[in-house]
mmCIF file with all atom_site columns, C-alpha atoms in Angstrom:
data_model
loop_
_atom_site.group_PDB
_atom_site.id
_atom_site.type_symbol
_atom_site.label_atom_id
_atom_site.label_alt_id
_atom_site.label_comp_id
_atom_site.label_asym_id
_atom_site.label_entity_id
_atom_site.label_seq_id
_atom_site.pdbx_PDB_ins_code
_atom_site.Cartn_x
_atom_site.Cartn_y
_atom_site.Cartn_z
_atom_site.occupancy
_atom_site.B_iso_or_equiv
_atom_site.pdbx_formal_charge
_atom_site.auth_seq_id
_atom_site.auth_comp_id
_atom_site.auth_asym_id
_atom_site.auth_atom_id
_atom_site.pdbx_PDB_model_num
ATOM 1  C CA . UNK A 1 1  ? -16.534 30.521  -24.958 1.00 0.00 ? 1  UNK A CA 1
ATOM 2  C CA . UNK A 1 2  ? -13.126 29.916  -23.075 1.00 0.00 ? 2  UNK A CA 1
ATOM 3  C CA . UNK A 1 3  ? -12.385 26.743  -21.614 1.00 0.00 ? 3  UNK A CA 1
ATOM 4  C CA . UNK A 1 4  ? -11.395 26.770  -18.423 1.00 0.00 ? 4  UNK A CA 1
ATOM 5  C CA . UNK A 1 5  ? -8.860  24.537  -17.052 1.00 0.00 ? 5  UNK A CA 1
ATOM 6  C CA . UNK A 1 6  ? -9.284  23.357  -12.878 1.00 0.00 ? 6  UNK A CA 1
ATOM 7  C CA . UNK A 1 7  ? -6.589  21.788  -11.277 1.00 0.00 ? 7  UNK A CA 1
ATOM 8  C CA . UNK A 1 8  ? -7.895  19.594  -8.406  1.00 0.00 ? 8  UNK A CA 1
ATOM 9  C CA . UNK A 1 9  ? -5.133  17.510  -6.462  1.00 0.00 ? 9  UNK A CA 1
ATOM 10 C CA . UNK A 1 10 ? -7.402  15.144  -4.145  1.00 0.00 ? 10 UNK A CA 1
ATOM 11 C CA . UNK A 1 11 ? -5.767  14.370  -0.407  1.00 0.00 ? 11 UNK A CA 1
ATOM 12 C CA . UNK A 1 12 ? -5.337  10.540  -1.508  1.00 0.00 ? 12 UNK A CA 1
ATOM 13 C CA . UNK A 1 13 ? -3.138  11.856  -4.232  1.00 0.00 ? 13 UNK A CA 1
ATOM 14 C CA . UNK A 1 14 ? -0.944  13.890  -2.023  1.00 0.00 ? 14 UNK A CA 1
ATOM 15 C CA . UNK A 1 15 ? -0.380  11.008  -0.026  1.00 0.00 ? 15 UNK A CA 1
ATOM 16 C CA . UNK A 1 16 ? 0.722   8.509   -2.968  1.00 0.00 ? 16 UNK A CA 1
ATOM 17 C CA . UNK A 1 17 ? 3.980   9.108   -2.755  1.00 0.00 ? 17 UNK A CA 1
ATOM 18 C CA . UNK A 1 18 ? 6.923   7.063   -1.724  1.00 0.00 ? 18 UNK A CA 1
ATOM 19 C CA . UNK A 1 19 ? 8.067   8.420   1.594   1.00 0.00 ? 19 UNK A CA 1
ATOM 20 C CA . UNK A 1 20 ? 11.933  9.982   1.634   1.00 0.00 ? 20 UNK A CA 1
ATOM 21 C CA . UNK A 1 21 ? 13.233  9.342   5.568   1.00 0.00 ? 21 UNK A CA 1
ATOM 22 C CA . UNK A 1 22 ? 15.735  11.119  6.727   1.00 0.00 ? 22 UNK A CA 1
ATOM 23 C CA . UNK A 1 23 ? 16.304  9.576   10.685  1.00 0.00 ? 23 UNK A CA 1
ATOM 24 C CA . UNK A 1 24 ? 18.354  10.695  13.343  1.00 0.00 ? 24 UNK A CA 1
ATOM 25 C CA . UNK A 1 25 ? 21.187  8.917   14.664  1.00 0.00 ? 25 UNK A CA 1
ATOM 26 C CA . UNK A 1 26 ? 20.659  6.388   16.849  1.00 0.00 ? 26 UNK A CA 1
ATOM 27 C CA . UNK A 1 27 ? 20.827  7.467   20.531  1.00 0.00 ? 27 UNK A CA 1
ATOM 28 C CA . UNK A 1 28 ? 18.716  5.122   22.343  1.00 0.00 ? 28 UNK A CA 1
ATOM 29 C CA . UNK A 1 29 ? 16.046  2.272   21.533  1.00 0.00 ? 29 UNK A CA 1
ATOM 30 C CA . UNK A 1 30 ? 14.399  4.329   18.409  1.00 0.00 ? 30 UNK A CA 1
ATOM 31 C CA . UNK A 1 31 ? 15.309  7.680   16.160  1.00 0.00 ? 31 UNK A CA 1
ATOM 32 C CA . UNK A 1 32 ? 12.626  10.208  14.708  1.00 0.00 ? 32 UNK A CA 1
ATOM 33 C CA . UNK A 1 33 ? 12.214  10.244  10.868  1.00 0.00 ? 33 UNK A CA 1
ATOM 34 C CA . UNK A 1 34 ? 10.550  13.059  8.917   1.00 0.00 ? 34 UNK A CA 1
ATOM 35 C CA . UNK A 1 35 ? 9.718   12.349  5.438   1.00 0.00 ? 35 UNK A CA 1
ATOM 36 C CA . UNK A 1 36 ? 11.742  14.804  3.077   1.00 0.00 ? 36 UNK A CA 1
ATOM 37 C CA . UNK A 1 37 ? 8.337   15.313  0.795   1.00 0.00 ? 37 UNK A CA 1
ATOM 38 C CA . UNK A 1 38 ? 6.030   15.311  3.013   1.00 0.00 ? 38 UNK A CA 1
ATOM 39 C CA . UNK A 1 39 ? 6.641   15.883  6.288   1.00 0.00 ? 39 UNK A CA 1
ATOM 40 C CA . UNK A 1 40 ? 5.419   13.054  7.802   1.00 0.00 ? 40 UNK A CA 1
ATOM 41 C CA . UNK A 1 41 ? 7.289   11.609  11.153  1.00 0.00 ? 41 UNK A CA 1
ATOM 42 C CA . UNK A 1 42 ? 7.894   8.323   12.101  1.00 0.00 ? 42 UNK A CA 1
ATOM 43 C CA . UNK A 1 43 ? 9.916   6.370   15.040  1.00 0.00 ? 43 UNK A CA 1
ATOM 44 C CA . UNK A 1 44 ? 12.384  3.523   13.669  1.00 0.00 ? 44 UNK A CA 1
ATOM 45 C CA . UNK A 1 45 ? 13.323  0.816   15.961  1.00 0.00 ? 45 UNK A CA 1
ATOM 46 C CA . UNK A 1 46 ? 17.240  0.962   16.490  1.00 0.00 ? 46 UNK A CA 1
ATOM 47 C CA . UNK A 1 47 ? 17.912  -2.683  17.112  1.00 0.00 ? 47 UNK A CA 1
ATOM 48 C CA . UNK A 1 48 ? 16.526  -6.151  15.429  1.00 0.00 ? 48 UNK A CA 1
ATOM 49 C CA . UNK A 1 49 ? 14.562  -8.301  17.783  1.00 0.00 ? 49 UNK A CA 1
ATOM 50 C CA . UNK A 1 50 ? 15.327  -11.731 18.660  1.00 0.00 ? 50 UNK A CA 1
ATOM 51 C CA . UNK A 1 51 ? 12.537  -12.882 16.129  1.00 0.00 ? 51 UNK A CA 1
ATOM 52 C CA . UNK A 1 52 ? 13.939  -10.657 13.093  1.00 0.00 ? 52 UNK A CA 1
ATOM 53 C CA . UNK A 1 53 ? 17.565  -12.364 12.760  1.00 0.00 ? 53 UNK A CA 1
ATOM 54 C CA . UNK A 1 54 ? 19.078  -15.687 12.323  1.00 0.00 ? 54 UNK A CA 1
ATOM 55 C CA . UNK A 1 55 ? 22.635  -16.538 11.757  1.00 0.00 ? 55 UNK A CA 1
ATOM 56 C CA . UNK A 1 56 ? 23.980  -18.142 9.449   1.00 0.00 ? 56 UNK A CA 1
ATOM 57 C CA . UNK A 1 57 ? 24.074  -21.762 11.826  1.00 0.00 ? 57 UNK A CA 1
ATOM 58 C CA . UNK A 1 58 ? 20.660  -21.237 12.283  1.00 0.00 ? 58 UNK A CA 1
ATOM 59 C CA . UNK A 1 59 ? 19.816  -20.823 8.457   1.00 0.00 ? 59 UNK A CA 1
ATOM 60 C CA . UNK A 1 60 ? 22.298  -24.016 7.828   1.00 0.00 ? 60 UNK A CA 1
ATOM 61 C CA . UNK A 1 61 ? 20.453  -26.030 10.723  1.00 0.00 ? 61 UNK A CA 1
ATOM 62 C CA . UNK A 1 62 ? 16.676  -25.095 9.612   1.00 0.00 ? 62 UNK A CA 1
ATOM 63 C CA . UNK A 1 63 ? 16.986  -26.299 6.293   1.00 0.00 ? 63 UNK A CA 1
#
């Protein structure tokens, strides 16, 4: 009897991959990614909000 050999590649284990973006240039408040490997899109904020940065007065006075 031959042994037969079944390759079965689950959707979960497609989609364990690290994503590879490759985003537009920025032309306005966000740029469309697509994911080299995949496919995958994704919109990427062009700009840090208020919340996301500190200088470096602000790191000096908060600690």
């Amino acid at each position: 009897m031959e042994a037969t050999i079944i390759d079965i590649t689950t959707s979960a284990q497609v989609e364990a991959h690290a994503h590879h973006w490759v985003i537009e240039e920025a032309s306005g408040p966000v740029s469309n990614g697509r994911c080299k490997r995949c496919g995958a899109t994704k919109a990427f904020k062009n700009w840090l909000e208020d919340t996301d940065f500190i200088t470096n007065e602000e790191h000096r006075l908060a600690a």
